[in-house]
Amino acid sequence: MKVCITHIFHNCFVLDAGTSSYVFDIPAKRFRTGRAFEALQKTIADQDVTVFFTHSHLDHFAPDYVEVCSTAKSLKAVISDDIEEMYPELSFRNALIVEPDEKYSYGDVEIETLMSNDLGVAFIFKTREGLKVYNGGDLACWDWETASPAERNFTRIFFEEAVNRIADRQVQIAFSNVDRRLQNLAGGPQFIDKVQPQVFVPTHAFGRTQWLEGIHEKLGLDKERCFIYRRPGDSMCFEVDISRKGQ
């Protein structure tokens, strides 16, 4: 199965797969450059779109997402419940509100949510074609040196348990945080080693993408399995075998 992934900004990407397009974590206007806005509208034009929002932090959620996605042929949204609580004035029409650690059917997509160790949820979903995708939002191994030993230990255990669960779901495409501020890259290498996705997309770059060049080597990943991007609108296509798990 051919899939194409387009980088928009930070944790926002478009996944074109089968007959549908899936968009993740469109950021609020203060985090969107004109180029990112144009890249998103162009990529989703005339497509049936489902947009996933993992949590309410503005680098991951655009309150004006309906307007931003106005070029889409159709639009549905899957939204973490903390967003509904944060923005009670929004109507969230054509939206599924989700809670952590639950399972849902929404249209032709089967969705499972995981509790994040930051805010909101992470998503595992399966398309009608059988493609299995993970998008982590801000779920990561946030092992900050300034944290207490107890906090760091909790973070490591939480992340390990989450990664084991994701690995059990045999996802083929994974979007997960790789943060250069942390020596452990927010758990990126650990995630790759355990989950073994066929395609991996490093996220959480805040637009500072130059350092991603060569990141596949630090992750222990073949270059052709890693989406390395520089600017909004950069895209790459992959052949994914939906009959088998990850690698």
Coordinates of C-alpha atoms in Angstrom, one line a residue:
M1 CA 0.0 0.0 0.0
K2 CA 1.3 3.4 -0.9
V3 CA 1.1 6.1 1.7
C4 CA 2.4 9.7 1.5
I5 CA 3.3 11.9 4.5
T6 CA 3.5 15.7 4.4
H7 CA 5.1 17.8 7.1
I8 CA 3.2 20.9 8.1
F9 CA 4.8 22.2 11.4
H10 CA 5.9 20.7 14.7
N11 CA 3.6 17.7 15.4
C12 CA 1.3 18.5 12.4
F13 CA 1.5 16.1 9.5
V14 CA -0.9 14.9 6.8
L15 CA -1.0 11.2 6.1
D16 CA -2.6 10.3 2.7
A17 CA -3.6 6.6 2.8
G18 CA -6.0 4.8 0.6
T19 CA -9.1 7.0 0.0
S20 CA -8.7 9.3 3.0
S21 CA -6.4 11.8 4.4
Y22 CA -5.5 12.0 8.2
V23 CA -4.2 15.2 9.8
F24 CA -2.6 15.4 13.2
D25 CA -2.4 18.2 15.7
I26 CA -2.9 21.4 13.6
P27 CA -1.3 24.2 15.7
A28 CA -3.0 27.5 16.7
K29 CA -2.4 30.6 14.6
R30 CA 0.4 31.8 16.8
F31 CA 2.4 28.7 15.8
R32 CA 1.5 28.6 12.1
T33 CA 3.6 30.4 9.5
G34 CA 1.9 31.4 6.3
R35 CA 3.9 28.7 4.5
A36 CA 2.6 26.0 6.9
F37 CA -1.0 27.2 6.4
E38 CA -0.7 27.1 2.7
A39 CA 1.0 23.7 2.7
L40 CA -1.9 22.3 4.8
Q41 CA -4.7 23.8 2.7
K42 CA -3.0 22.6 -0.5
T43 CA -2.3 19.1 0.7
I44 CA -5.9 18.4 1.9
A45 CA -7.7 20.2 -1.0
D46 CA -10.7 18.1 -2.2
Q47 CA -9.8 15.2 0.2
D48 CA -12.0 13.4 2.7
V49 CA -10.2 14.4 5.9
T50 CA -10.2 13.2 9.5
V51 CA -8.2 15.4 11.8
F52 CA -6.9 14.1 15.1
F53 CA -6.1 16.4 18.1
T54 CA -4.2 14.8 21.0
H55 CA -4.6 17.6 23.5
S56 CA -5.3 21.3 24.1
H57 CA -1.8 22.8 24.1
L58 CA -1.8 25.4 21.4
D59 CA 1.2 24.0 19.6
H60 CA -1.1 20.9 19.0
F61 CA -4.6 22.4 18.7
A62 CA -6.1 25.1 16.5
P63 CA -9.4 26.4 17.7
D64 CA -10.0 27.6 14.1
Y65 CA -9.4 24.2 12.6
V66 CA -12.6 24.1 10.7
E67 CA -11.7 27.3 8.8
V68 CA -8.1 26.1 8.4
C69 CA -9.4 22.9 6.8
S70 CA -11.9 24.7 4.5
T71 CA -10.3 23.3 1.3
A72 CA -11.1 19.7 2.3
K73 CA -14.0 17.9 0.5
S74 CA -15.3 16.7 3.9
L75 CA -14.0 17.0 7.4
K76 CA -14.4 15.0 10.6
A77 CA -12.5 15.4 13.8
V78 CA -11.3 13.2 16.7
I79 CA -10.7 15.4 19.7
S80 CA -9.3 14.7 23.2
D81 CA -11.8 15.5 25.9
D82 CA -9.5 18.0 27.6
I83 CA -10.0 20.2 24.5
E84 CA -13.8 20.1 24.9
E85 CA -13.4 21.2 28.5
M86 CA -10.9 24.0 27.6
Y87 CA -13.1 25.3 24.8
P88 CA -16.8 25.0 25.8
E89 CA -17.7 27.8 23.3
L90 CA -16.8 25.6 20.3
S91 CA -19.5 23.4 18.8
F92 CA -17.3 20.5 17.6
R93 CA -19.8 19.5 14.9
N94 CA -18.8 16.3 13.1
A95 CA -16.4 15.5 15.9
L96 CA -15.8 12.5 18.1
I97 CA -14.8 13.4 21.7
V98 CA -12.5 10.8 23.2
E99 CA -11.2 9.9 26.6
P100 CA -7.9 8.1 27.5
D101 CA -7.7 4.3 27.4
E102 CA -10.9 3.7 25.4
K103 CA -11.8 2.2 22.0
Y104 CA -14.1 3.8 19.4
S105 CA -15.4 3.2 15.9
Y106 CA -15.8 6.4 13.9
G107 CA -16.8 6.1 10.3
D108 CA -14.5 3.5 8.8
V109 CA -11.7 4.0 11.4
E110 CA -11.1 1.9 14.5
I111 CA -9.5 4.0 17.2
E112 CA -7.8 3.2 20.5
T113 CA -6.6 5.9 22.9
L114 CA -3.7 5.8 25.3
M115 CA -3.3 8.2 28.3
S116 CA -0.5 10.6 27.8
N117 CA 2.1 11.4 30.4
D118 CA 1.8 15.1 29.4
L119 CA -1.8 16.0 28.6
G120 CA -4.6 14.4 26.7
V121 CA -4.2 11.2 24.7
A122 CA -2.2 9.3 22.1
F123 CA -3.9 7.5 19.2
I124 CA -3.6 4.1 17.6
F125 CA -6.0 3.7 14.7
K126 CA -6.7 1.3 11.9
T127 CA -8.1 2.4 8.5
R128 CA -10.6 0.4 6.5
E129 CA -7.7 -0.8 4.3
G130 CA -6.0 -2.3 7.3
L131 CA -3.3 0.3 7.9
K132 CA -2.3 0.7 11.5
V133 CA -1.0 4.1 12.7
Y134 CA 0.3 5.5 15.9
N135 CA 0.4 9.2 16.7
G136 CA 1.7 10.0 20.2
G137 CA 0.9 13.7 20.7
D138 CA 3.1 14.6 23.7
L139 CA 3.4 11.1 25.0
A140 CA 7.2 10.6 25.3
C141 CA 10.0 9.7 27.8
W142 CA 10.3 13.2 29.2
D143 CA 13.4 12.3 31.3
W144 CA 14.5 15.8 32.3
E145 CA 17.7 15.9 34.4
T146 CA 16.1 18.7 36.6
A147 CA 13.3 16.3 37.7
S148 CA 13.5 14.4 40.9
P149 CA 14.6 10.7 40.9
A150 CA 11.0 9.7 41.7
E151 CA 9.7 11.7 38.8
R152 CA 12.2 10.4 36.4
N153 CA 11.5 6.8 37.5
F154 CA 7.8 7.3 37.0
T155 CA 8.4 8.7 33.5
R156 CA 10.5 5.8 32.5
I157 CA 8.1 3.2 33.7
F158 CA 5.1 5.0 32.2
F159 CA 6.8 5.2 28.8
E160 CA 8.0 1.7 28.8
E161 CA 4.5 0.4 29.6
A162 CA 3.0 2.6 26.8
V163 CA 5.6 1.4 24.3
N164 CA 4.9 -2.2 25.1
R165 CA 1.2 -1.6 24.5
I166 CA 1.9 0.1 21.2
A167 CA 4.2 -2.8 20.1
D168 CA 1.4 -5.3 20.8
R169 CA -0.8 -3.4 18.4
Q170 CA 1.7 -4.0 15.5
V171 CA 1.5 -0.5 14.0
Q172 CA 3.1 0.0 10.6
I173 CA 3.4 3.8 10.7
A174 CA 4.4 5.7 13.9
F175 CA 4.6 9.4 14.7
S176 CA 6.5 9.9 17.9
N177 CA 8.5 12.7 19.7
V178 CA 12.2 12.9 19.2
D179 CA 13.4 15.9 21.2
R180 CA 17.0 17.1 20.9
R181 CA 16.9 18.7 24.4
L182 CA 17.0 15.3 26.0
Q183 CA 19.9 12.9 25.9
N184 CA 17.5 10.0 25.4
L185 CA 15.8 11.9 22.5
A186 CA 12.5 11.7 24.4
G187 CA 12.6 7.9 24.1
G188 CA 12.9 7.8 20.3
P189 CA 15.5 5.0 20.1
Q190 CA 13.7 2.9 22.7
F191 CA 10.4 3.3 20.8
I192 CA 12.0 2.2 17.5
D193 CA 13.7 -0.8 19.2
K194 CA 10.5 -2.1 20.7
V195 CA 7.8 -1.1 18.2
Q196 CA 9.7 -1.6 14.9
P197 CA 7.4 0.4 12.7
Q198 CA 7.8 0.1 8.9
V199 CA 7.8 3.9 8.7
F200 CA 8.8 6.3 11.5
V201 CA 8.2 10.0 11.7
P202 CA 10.1 12.1 14.3
T203 CA 8.0 14.9 15.7
H204 CA 8.1 17.8 18.1
A205 CA 10.8 19.9 16.3
F206 CA 9.1 23.4 16.7
G207 CA 10.2 24.2 13.2
R208 CA 13.9 23.7 14.0
T209 CA 14.3 20.8 11.6
Q210 CA 17.9 21.1 10.4
W211 CA 19.1 18.9 13.2
L212 CA 17.0 16.0 11.9
E213 CA 19.4 15.3 9.1
G214 CA 21.0 12.0 10.0
I215 CA 18.5 11.4 12.9
H216 CA 17.8 7.9 11.6
E217 CA 21.4 6.8 12.6
K218 CA 20.8 8.0 16.2
L219 CA 17.5 6.1 16.2
G220 CA 19.0 2.9 14.8
L221 CA 16.8 3.1 11.8
D222 CA 17.4 2.6 8.0
K223 CA 17.1 5.9 6.3
E224 CA 14.4 4.7 3.8
R225 CA 12.1 4.0 6.8
C226 CA 12.4 7.5 8.3
F227 CA 10.7 10.6 7.1
I228 CA 13.3 13.4 7.4
Y229 CA 11.9 16.8 6.5
R230 CA 13.0 20.4 6.5
R231 CA 10.2 22.8 5.5
P232 CA 6.4 22.9 5.6
G233 CA 5.1 21.0 2.5
D234 CA 8.0 18.6 2.4
S235 CA 6.6 15.1 1.6
M236 CA 7.7 11.6 1.1
C237 CA 5.9 8.4 -0.1
F238 CA 6.4 4.9 1.3
E239 CA 5.3 1.4 0.4
V240 CA 3.8 -0.2 3.4
D241 CA 2.9 -3.9 3.7
I242 CA -0.4 -4.0 5.6
S243 CA -0.3 -7.8 5.8
R244 CA 2.5 -7.7 8.4
K245 CA 3.5 -5.8 11.5
G246 CA 6.1 -3.0 11.6
Q247 CA 9.5 -3.9 10.2

